[in-house]
Amino acid sequence: MKWTKSLLNFFYPNRCPACDRFLTAQELLCTECAEKLLLGQDAYCHVCGKPDCMCSRKSLAYDGAVVCSAYAEGTVPAILQLKTSGNTNFAIFAARILAERLRNTDLQLDCVIPVPMHRSKERMRGYNQAALIAEEIARLLELPLYENILIKNQSSIEQHRLSAAERSKHPESFGIHEKRLDGMRILLCDDVLTTGNTLNRCAALLKENGAAAVFAAAAATTIQNNRRKEL
């Protein structure tokens, strides 16, 4: 209800996750930031999802990608707010852009699956940001959401503190529940597409379990020479 949102906004002001301006209860980003953060659809490769295409340098397990923003100066605060401060506005904003872009393709999708977070980390944060994105996309596209297919195994190494070269030496460990996905065309969602290793490993697992195709959706994609340690 609108009055409930207004009351909550009085005690817990809604702020733009990119610039910290006050927003109305219904807004996700201020108008200026919303326009600034959008990455044009012709500004990235629709196969690998990178502005600096990596298709010739990397074997991809996923079959295509759609992204919302570049991980650049304006996007960094919004991503960090999402990861550390509980401001989930950017996840919902990105999901709505991604859903609209997916509607304008000829992709025939069967379900949406988020990149998983380890249970202990999700309990500490209170949510998995990839799952927030996946849930909103699934709602808008009227697709089933499967949150318990992929499993994130515990790791003593935090990936966001590693360089691209270090990530390849210390890959994340994922597992999959014994649910057959034969012939399914899956949308795999994550918050940031950095090296593509996470999406690759998850897509490979889904295909090993029978998926016919896996397409990636990410709220932001990094640009070469702008892969920051805060991720």
PDB file of C-alpha atoms in Angstrom:
ATOM      1  CA  MET A   1       0.000   0.000   0.000  1.00  0.00           C
ATOM      2  CA  LYS A   2       1.191   3.490  -0.867  1.00  0.00           C
ATOM      3  CA  TRP A   3       0.690   4.926   2.628  1.00  0.00           C
ATOM      4  CA  THR A   4       2.744   2.060   4.114  1.00  0.00           C
ATOM      5  CA  LYS A   5       5.610   2.793   1.729  1.00  0.00           C
ATOM      6  CA  SER A   6       5.426   6.478   2.532  1.00  0.00           C
ATOM      7  CA  LEU A   7       5.518   5.765   6.264  1.00  0.00           C
ATOM      8  CA  LEU A   8       8.517   3.455   5.883  1.00  0.00           C
ATOM      9  CA  ASN A   9      10.238   6.035   3.722  1.00  0.00           C
ATOM     10  CA  PHE A  10       9.780   8.600   6.501  1.00  0.00           C
ATOM     11  CA  PHE A  11      11.628   6.445   9.043  1.00  0.00           C
ATOM     12  CA  TYR A  12      13.985   4.699   6.591  1.00  0.00           C
ATOM     13  CA  PRO A  13      14.591   7.164   3.735  1.00  0.00           C
ATOM     14  CA  ASN A  14      14.923   5.656   0.284  1.00  0.00           C
ATOM     15  CA  ARG A  15      18.170   6.769  -1.351  1.00  0.00           C
ATOM     16  CA  CYS A  16      19.656   6.417  -4.796  1.00  0.00           C
ATOM     17  CA  PRO A  17      22.296   3.665  -4.508  1.00  0.00           C
ATOM     18  CA  ALA A  18      24.531   5.448  -7.027  1.00  0.00           C
ATOM     19  CA  CYS A  19      24.593   9.046  -5.741  1.00  0.00           C
ATOM     20  CA  ASP A  20      22.821   8.803  -2.339  1.00  0.00           C
ATOM     21  CA  ARG A  21      20.136  11.369  -3.171  1.00  0.00           C
ATOM     22  CA  PHE A  22      16.786  11.032  -1.416  1.00  0.00           C
ATOM     23  CA  LEU A  23      14.131   9.285  -3.491  1.00  0.00           C
ATOM     24  CA  THR A  24      10.395   8.832  -3.254  1.00  0.00           C
ATOM     25  CA  ALA A  25       9.258   5.473  -1.922  1.00  0.00           C
ATOM     26  CA  GLN A  26       8.526   4.184  -5.448  1.00  0.00           C
ATOM     27  CA  GLU A  27      11.827   5.182  -7.095  1.00  0.00           C
ATOM     28  CA  LEU A  28      14.822   2.866  -7.489  1.00  0.00           C
ATOM     29  CA  LEU A  29      17.417   5.336  -8.806  1.00  0.00           C
ATOM     30  CA  CYS A  30      17.292   9.053  -9.429  1.00  0.00           C
ATOM     31  CA  THR A  31      16.524   9.991 -13.033  1.00  0.00           C
ATOM     32  CA  GLU A  32      20.051  11.239 -13.701  1.00  0.00           C
ATOM     33  CA  CYS A  33      21.738   8.054 -12.452  1.00  0.00           C
ATOM     34  CA  ALA A  34      19.216   5.782 -14.174  1.00  0.00           C
ATOM     35  CA  GLU A  35      20.067   7.374 -17.521  1.00  0.00           C
ATOM     36  CA  LYS A  36      23.802   7.480 -16.843  1.00  0.00           C
ATOM     37  CA  LEU A  37      24.132   3.848 -15.772  1.00  0.00           C
ATOM     38  CA  LEU A  38      22.487   2.242 -18.793  1.00  0.00           C
ATOM     39  CA  LEU A  39      24.922   0.551 -21.179  1.00  0.00           C
ATOM     40  CA  GLY A  40      23.790   0.702 -24.797  1.00  0.00           C
ATOM     41  CA  GLN A  41      22.971  -2.671 -26.313  1.00  0.00           C
ATOM     42  CA  ASP A  42      25.464  -2.075 -29.099  1.00  0.00           C
ATOM     43  CA  ALA A  43      28.225  -1.330 -26.562  1.00  0.00           C
ATOM     44  CA  TYR A  44      28.914  -4.939 -25.568  1.00  0.00           C
ATOM     45  CA  CYS A  45      29.232  -8.348 -27.223  1.00  0.00           C
ATOM     46  CA  HIS A  46      25.938 -10.240 -27.074  1.00  0.00           C
ATOM     47  CA  VAL A  47      27.787 -13.550 -26.854  1.00  0.00           C
ATOM     48  CA  CYS A  48      30.302 -13.021 -24.034  1.00  0.00           C
ATOM     49  CA  GLY A  49      28.686  -9.923 -22.488  1.00  0.00           C
ATOM     50  CA  LYS A  50      31.892  -7.864 -22.462  1.00  0.00           C
ATOM     51  CA  PRO A  51      32.515  -4.402 -23.978  1.00  0.00           C
ATOM     52  CA  ASP A  52      36.020  -5.699 -24.740  1.00  0.00           C
ATOM     53  CA  CYS A  53      34.896  -8.921 -26.449  1.00  0.00           C
ATOM     54  CA  MET A  54      36.639 -12.012 -25.085  1.00  0.00           C
ATOM     55  CA  CYS A  55      35.048 -14.586 -27.416  1.00  0.00           C
ATOM     56  CA  SER A  56      38.301 -15.215 -29.289  1.00  0.00           C
ATOM     57  CA  ARG A  57      40.287 -15.560 -26.047  1.00  0.00           C
ATOM     58  CA  LYS A  58      37.967 -17.707 -23.953  1.00  0.00           C
ATOM     59  CA  SER A  59      35.954 -20.858 -24.481  1.00  0.00           C
ATOM     60  CA  LEU A  60      32.434 -20.069 -23.326  1.00  0.00           C
ATOM     61  CA  ALA A  61      29.984 -22.541 -21.814  1.00  0.00           C
ATOM     62  CA  TYR A  62      27.115 -20.038 -21.964  1.00  0.00           C
ATOM     63  CA  ASP A  63      25.468 -19.244 -25.283  1.00  0.00           C
ATOM     64  CA  GLY A  64      24.855 -15.508 -25.096  1.00  0.00           C
ATOM     65  CA  ALA A  65      24.620 -12.639 -22.655  1.00  0.00           C
ATOM     66  CA  VAL A  66      22.591  -9.565 -21.842  1.00  0.00           C
ATOM     67  CA  VAL A  67      23.804  -6.866 -19.439  1.00  0.00           C
ATOM     68  CA  CYS A  68      22.436  -3.652 -17.988  1.00  0.00           C
ATOM     69  CA  SER A  69      25.412  -1.474 -17.012  1.00  0.00           C
ATOM     70  CA  ALA A  70      29.151  -1.155 -17.278  1.00  0.00           C
ATOM     71  CA  TYR A  71      30.995  -1.516 -13.998  1.00  0.00           C
ATOM     72  CA  ALA A  72      32.398   2.003 -14.066  1.00  0.00           C
ATOM     73  CA  GLU A  73      32.524   5.122 -11.906  1.00  0.00           C
ATOM     74  CA  GLY A  74      28.778   5.623 -11.629  1.00  0.00           C
ATOM     75  CA  THR A  75      27.939   1.944 -11.098  1.00  0.00           C
ATOM     76  CA  VAL A  76      30.532   1.121  -8.439  1.00  0.00           C
ATOM     77  CA  PRO A  77      28.605   2.730  -5.519  1.00  0.00           C
ATOM     78  CA  ALA A  78      25.357   1.009  -6.560  1.00  0.00           C
ATOM     79  CA  ILE A  79      27.046  -2.411  -6.683  1.00  0.00           C
ATOM     80  CA  LEU A  80      28.800  -1.860  -3.358  1.00  0.00           C
ATOM     81  CA  GLN A  81      25.544  -0.704  -1.745  1.00  0.00           C
ATOM     82  CA  LEU A  82      23.936  -3.899  -3.013  1.00  0.00           C
ATOM     83  CA  LYS A  83      26.748  -6.057  -1.649  1.00  0.00           C
ATOM     84  CA  THR A  84      27.402  -4.347   1.674  1.00  0.00           C
ATOM     85  CA  SER A  85      24.630  -1.990   2.758  1.00  0.00           C
ATOM     86  CA  GLY A  86      21.359  -3.744   2.050  1.00  0.00           C
ATOM     87  CA  ASN A  87      20.223  -1.229  -0.582  1.00  0.00           C
ATOM     88  CA  THR A  88      18.770  -3.591  -3.186  1.00  0.00           C
ATOM     89  CA  ASN A  89      17.428  -0.878  -5.528  1.00  0.00           C
ATOM     90  CA  PHE A  90      20.057  -1.493  -8.189  1.00  0.00           C
ATOM     91  CA  ALA A  91      19.247  -5.223  -8.354  1.00  0.00           C
ATOM     92  CA  ILE A  92      15.583  -4.480  -9.095  1.00  0.00           C
ATOM     93  CA  PHE A  93      16.435  -1.646 -11.513  1.00  0.00           C
ATOM     94  CA  ALA A  94      18.864  -3.875 -13.440  1.00  0.00           C
ATOM     95  CA  ALA A  95      16.432  -6.802 -13.480  1.00  0.00           C
ATOM     96  CA  ARG A  96      13.749  -4.640 -15.074  1.00  0.00           C
ATOM     97  CA  ILE A  97      16.142  -3.416 -17.778  1.00  0.00           C
ATOM     98  CA  LEU A  98      17.364  -6.968 -18.405  1.00  0.00           C
ATOM     99  CA  ALA A  99      13.803  -8.304 -18.632  1.00  0.00           C
ATOM    100  CA  GLU A 100      12.897  -5.624 -21.167  1.00  0.00           C
ATOM    101  CA  ARG A 101      15.971  -6.395 -23.248  1.00  0.00           C
ATOM    102  CA  LEU A 102      15.170 -10.105 -23.150  1.00  0.00           C
ATOM    103  CA  ARG A 103      11.610  -9.423 -24.313  1.00  0.00           C
ATOM    104  CA  ASN A 104      13.084  -7.806 -27.421  1.00  0.00           C
ATOM    105  CA  THR A 105      14.972 -10.972 -28.395  1.00  0.00           C
ATOM    106  CA  ASP A 106      13.738 -14.201 -29.943  1.00  0.00           C
ATOM    107  CA  LEU A 107      15.052 -16.288 -27.035  1.00  0.00           C
ATOM    108  CA  GLN A 108      12.675 -18.994 -25.857  1.00  0.00           C
ATOM    109  CA  LEU A 109      13.487 -19.484 -22.175  1.00  0.00           C
ATOM    110  CA  ASP A 110      12.155 -22.181 -19.856  1.00  0.00           C
ATOM    111  CA  CYS A 111      13.358 -20.989 -16.445  1.00  0.00           C
ATOM    112  CA  VAL A 112      15.587 -18.598 -14.520  1.00  0.00           C
ATOM    113  CA  ILE A 113      18.417 -19.713 -12.195  1.00  0.00           C
ATOM    114  CA  PRO A 114      20.647 -17.436 -10.083  1.00  0.00           C
ATOM    115  CA  VAL A 115      24.345 -17.955  -9.475  1.00  0.00           C
ATOM    116  CA  PRO A 116      24.329 -19.303  -5.913  1.00  0.00           C
ATOM    117  CA  MET A 117      25.925 -17.875  -2.798  1.00  0.00           C
ATOM    118  CA  HIS A 118      27.224 -20.067   0.018  1.00  0.00           C
ATOM    119  CA  ARG A 119      24.593 -20.478   2.759  1.00  0.00           C
ATOM    120  CA  SER A 120      26.768 -18.945   5.481  1.00  0.00           C
ATOM    121  CA  LYS A 121      27.467 -15.824   3.425  1.00  0.00           C
ATOM    122  CA  GLU A 122      23.817 -15.491   2.435  1.00  0.00           C
ATOM    123  CA  ARG A 123      22.743 -15.738   6.078  1.00  0.00           C
ATOM    124  CA  MET A 124      25.232 -13.032   7.006  1.00  0.00           C
ATOM    125  CA  ARG A 125      24.160 -10.677   4.185  1.00  0.00           C
ATOM    126  CA  GLY A 126      20.483 -11.518   4.383  1.00  0.00           C
ATOM    127  CA  TYR A 127      20.071 -12.229   0.673  1.00  0.00           C
ATOM    128  CA  ASN A 128      21.818 -13.365  -2.495  1.00  0.00           C
ATOM    129  CA  GLN A 129      21.940 -10.389  -4.864  1.00  0.00           C
ATOM    130  CA  ALA A 130      21.974 -12.660  -7.934  1.00  0.00           C
ATOM    131  CA  ALA A 131      18.783 -14.285  -6.660  1.00  0.00           C
ATOM    132  CA  LEU A 132      17.111 -10.873  -6.268  1.00  0.00           C
ATOM    133  CA  ILE A 133      17.862 -10.131  -9.924  1.00  0.00           C
ATOM    134  CA  ALA A 134      16.699 -13.576 -11.016  1.00  0.00           C
ATOM    135  CA  GLU A 135      13.479 -13.371  -9.007  1.00  0.00           C
ATOM    136  CA  GLU A 136      12.448 -10.045 -10.538  1.00  0.00           C
ATOM    137  CA  ILE A 137      13.274 -11.181 -14.081  1.00  0.00           C
ATOM    138  CA  ALA A 138      11.326 -14.414 -13.557  1.00  0.00           C
ATOM    139  CA  ARG A 139       8.327 -12.434 -12.262  1.00  0.00           C
ATOM    140  CA  LEU A 140       8.359 -10.002 -15.177  1.00  0.00           C
ATOM    141  CA  LEU A 141       8.830 -12.675 -17.847  1.00  0.00           C
ATOM    142  CA  GLU A 142       6.453 -15.108 -16.109  1.00  0.00           C
ATOM    143  CA  LEU A 143       9.066 -17.861 -15.943  1.00  0.00           C
ATOM    144  CA  PRO A 144       9.693 -20.403 -13.173  1.00  0.00           C
ATOM    145  CA  LEU A 145      12.532 -19.542 -10.796  1.00  0.00           C
ATOM    146  CA  TYR A 146      14.768 -22.370  -9.560  1.00  0.00           C
ATOM    147  CA  GLU A 147      16.960 -21.211  -6.674  1.00  0.00           C
ATOM    148  CA  ASN A 148      18.078 -24.635  -5.426  1.00  0.00           C
ATOM    149  CA  ILE A 149      19.568 -26.175  -8.555  1.00  0.00           C
ATOM    150  CA  LEU A 150      23.109 -24.831  -8.239  1.00  0.00           C
ATOM    151  CA  ILE A 151      25.110 -24.985  -5.011  1.00  0.00           C
ATOM    152  CA  LYS A 152      28.029 -22.795  -3.960  1.00  0.00           C
ATOM    153  CA  ASN A 153      30.668 -24.682  -2.001  1.00  0.00           C
ATOM    154  CA  GLN A 154      32.536 -23.004   0.816  1.00  0.00           C
ATOM    155  CA  SER A 155      35.870 -21.410  -0.080  1.00  0.00           C
ATOM    156  CA  SER A 156      38.534 -19.785   2.052  1.00  0.00           C
ATOM    157  CA  ILE A 157      39.436 -17.455  -0.829  1.00  0.00           C
ATOM    158  CA  GLU A 158      37.318 -14.381  -1.593  1.00  0.00           C
ATOM    159  CA  GLN A 159      37.090 -14.062  -5.375  1.00  0.00           C
ATOM    160  CA  HIS A 160      36.541 -10.291  -5.364  1.00  0.00           C
ATOM    161  CA  ARG A 161      40.010  -9.826  -3.860  1.00  0.00           C
ATOM    162  CA  LEU A 162      41.716 -11.724  -6.703  1.00  0.00           C
ATOM    163  CA  SER A 163      42.967 -10.479 -10.060  1.00  0.00           C
ATOM    164  CA  ALA A 164      41.728 -12.110 -13.261  1.00  0.00           C
ATOM    165  CA  ALA A 165      44.879 -14.267 -13.420  1.00  0.00           C
ATOM    166  CA  GLU A 166      44.496 -15.299  -9.779  1.00  0.00           C
ATOM    167  CA  ARG A 167      40.839 -16.191 -10.318  1.00  0.00           C
ATOM    168  CA  SER A 168      41.818 -18.649 -13.045  1.00  0.00           C
ATOM    169  CA  LYS A 169      44.251 -20.333 -10.626  1.00  0.00           C
ATOM    170  CA  HIS A 170      41.689 -20.428  -7.786  1.00  0.00           C
ATOM    171  CA  PRO A 171      38.323 -21.082  -9.450  1.00  0.00           C
ATOM    172  CA  GLU A 172      35.107 -21.013  -7.442  1.00  0.00           C
ATOM    173  CA  SER A 173      33.626 -24.373  -6.552  1.00  0.00           C
ATOM    174  CA  PHE A 174      30.014 -25.097  -7.478  1.00  0.00           C
ATOM    175  CA  GLY A 175      27.824 -28.170  -7.337  1.00  0.00           C
ATOM    176  CA  ILE A 176      24.418 -29.133  -8.661  1.00  0.00           C
ATOM    177  CA  HIS A 177      21.444 -30.998  -7.231  1.00  0.00           C
ATOM    178  CA  GLU A 178      20.345 -34.145  -8.992  1.00  0.00           C
ATOM    179  CA  LYS A 179      17.577 -32.545 -11.022  1.00  0.00           C
ATOM    180  CA  ARG A 180      17.573 -33.319 -14.712  1.00  0.00           C
ATOM    181  CA  LEU A 181      17.309 -30.278 -16.978  1.00  0.00           C
ATOM    182  CA  ASP A 182      16.994 -32.157 -20.249  1.00  0.00           C
ATOM    183  CA  GLY A 183      16.317 -29.863 -23.174  1.00  0.00           C
ATOM    184  CA  MET A 184      15.783 -26.766 -21.021  1.00  0.00           C
ATOM    185  CA  ARG A 185      16.846 -23.297 -22.134  1.00  0.00           C
ATOM    186  CA  ILE A 186      18.000 -21.488 -19.012  1.00  0.00           C
ATOM    187  CA  LEU A 187      18.644 -17.871 -18.065  1.00  0.00           C
ATOM    188  CA  LEU A 188      21.525 -17.754 -15.561  1.00  0.00           C
ATOM    189  CA  CYS A 189      21.692 -14.531 -13.512  1.00  0.00           C
ATOM    190  CA  ASP A 190      24.547 -12.826 -11.679  1.00  0.00           C
ATOM    191  CA  ASP A 191      25.271  -9.329 -10.397  1.00  0.00           C
ATOM    192  CA  VAL A 192      28.661  -8.669 -12.056  1.00  0.00           C
ATOM    193  CA  LEU A 193      30.276 -10.317 -15.072  1.00  0.00           C
ATOM    194  CA  THR A 194      34.029  -9.961 -14.471  1.00  0.00           C
ATOM    195  CA  THR A 195      36.147 -12.687 -16.084  1.00  0.00           C
ATOM    196  CA  GLY A 196      33.191 -14.857 -17.050  1.00  0.00           C
ATOM    197  CA  ASN A 197      34.616 -17.762 -15.035  1.00  0.00           C
ATOM    198  CA  THR A 198      31.685 -17.956 -12.609  1.00  0.00           C
ATOM    199  CA  LEU A 199      29.047 -17.961 -15.348  1.00  0.00           C
ATOM    200  CA  ASN A 200      31.126 -20.442 -17.343  1.00  0.00           C
ATOM    201  CA  ARG A 201      31.398 -22.940 -14.501  1.00  0.00           C
ATOM    202  CA  CYS A 202      27.710 -22.680 -13.657  1.00  0.00           C
ATOM    203  CA  ALA A 203      26.659 -22.953 -17.313  1.00  0.00           C
ATOM    204  CA  ALA A 204      28.865 -26.017 -17.782  1.00  0.00           C
ATOM    205  CA  LEU A 205      27.248 -27.724 -14.776  1.00  0.00           C
ATOM    206  CA  LEU A 206      23.759 -26.964 -16.069  1.00  0.00           C
ATOM    207  CA  LYS A 207      24.628 -28.404 -19.475  1.00  0.00           C
ATOM    208  CA  GLU A 208      26.177 -31.492 -17.885  1.00  0.00           C
ATOM    209  CA  ASN A 209      22.771 -31.995 -16.259  1.00  0.00           C
ATOM    210  CA  GLY A 210      20.993 -31.823 -19.598  1.00  0.00           C
ATOM    211  CA  ALA A 211      20.355 -28.120 -20.327  1.00  0.00           C
ATOM    212  CA  ALA A 212      20.138 -27.461 -24.056  1.00  0.00           C
ATOM    213  CA  ALA A 213      21.273 -23.827 -23.777  1.00  0.00           C
ATOM    214  CA  VAL A 214      22.291 -21.377 -21.076  1.00  0.00           C
ATOM    215  CA  PHE A 215      22.092 -17.615 -21.504  1.00  0.00           C
ATOM    216  CA  ALA A 216      23.687 -15.185 -19.060  1.00  0.00           C
ATOM    217  CA  ALA A 217      22.184 -12.021 -17.584  1.00  0.00           C
ATOM    218  CA  ALA A 218      24.248  -9.651 -15.433  1.00  0.00           C
ATOM    219  CA  ALA A 219      23.477  -6.341 -13.780  1.00  0.00           C
ATOM    220  CA  ALA A 220      26.936  -5.020 -14.685  1.00  0.00           C
ATOM    221  CA  THR A 221      29.907  -6.027 -16.786  1.00  0.00           C
ATOM    222  CA  THR A 222      33.468  -4.934 -16.173  1.00  0.00           C
ATOM    223  CA  ILE A 223      35.550  -3.042 -18.696  1.00  0.00           C
ATOM    224  CA  GLN A 224      39.177  -3.972 -19.334  1.00  0.00           C
ATOM    225  CA  ASN A 225      41.562  -2.075 -17.038  1.00  0.00           C
ATOM    226  CA  ASN A 226      38.608  -1.202 -14.755  1.00  0.00           C
ATOM    227  CA  ARG A 227      38.266  -4.420 -12.760  1.00  0.00           C
ATOM    228  CA  ARG A 228      38.275  -3.091  -9.276  1.00  0.00           C
ATOM    229  CA  LYS A 229      39.227  -4.958  -6.113  1.00  0.00           C
ATOM    230  CA  GLU A 230      35.958  -3.995  -4.416  1.00  0.00           C
ATOM    231  CA  LEU A 231      34.009  -6.533  -6.474  1.00  0.00           C
TER     232      LEU A 231
END
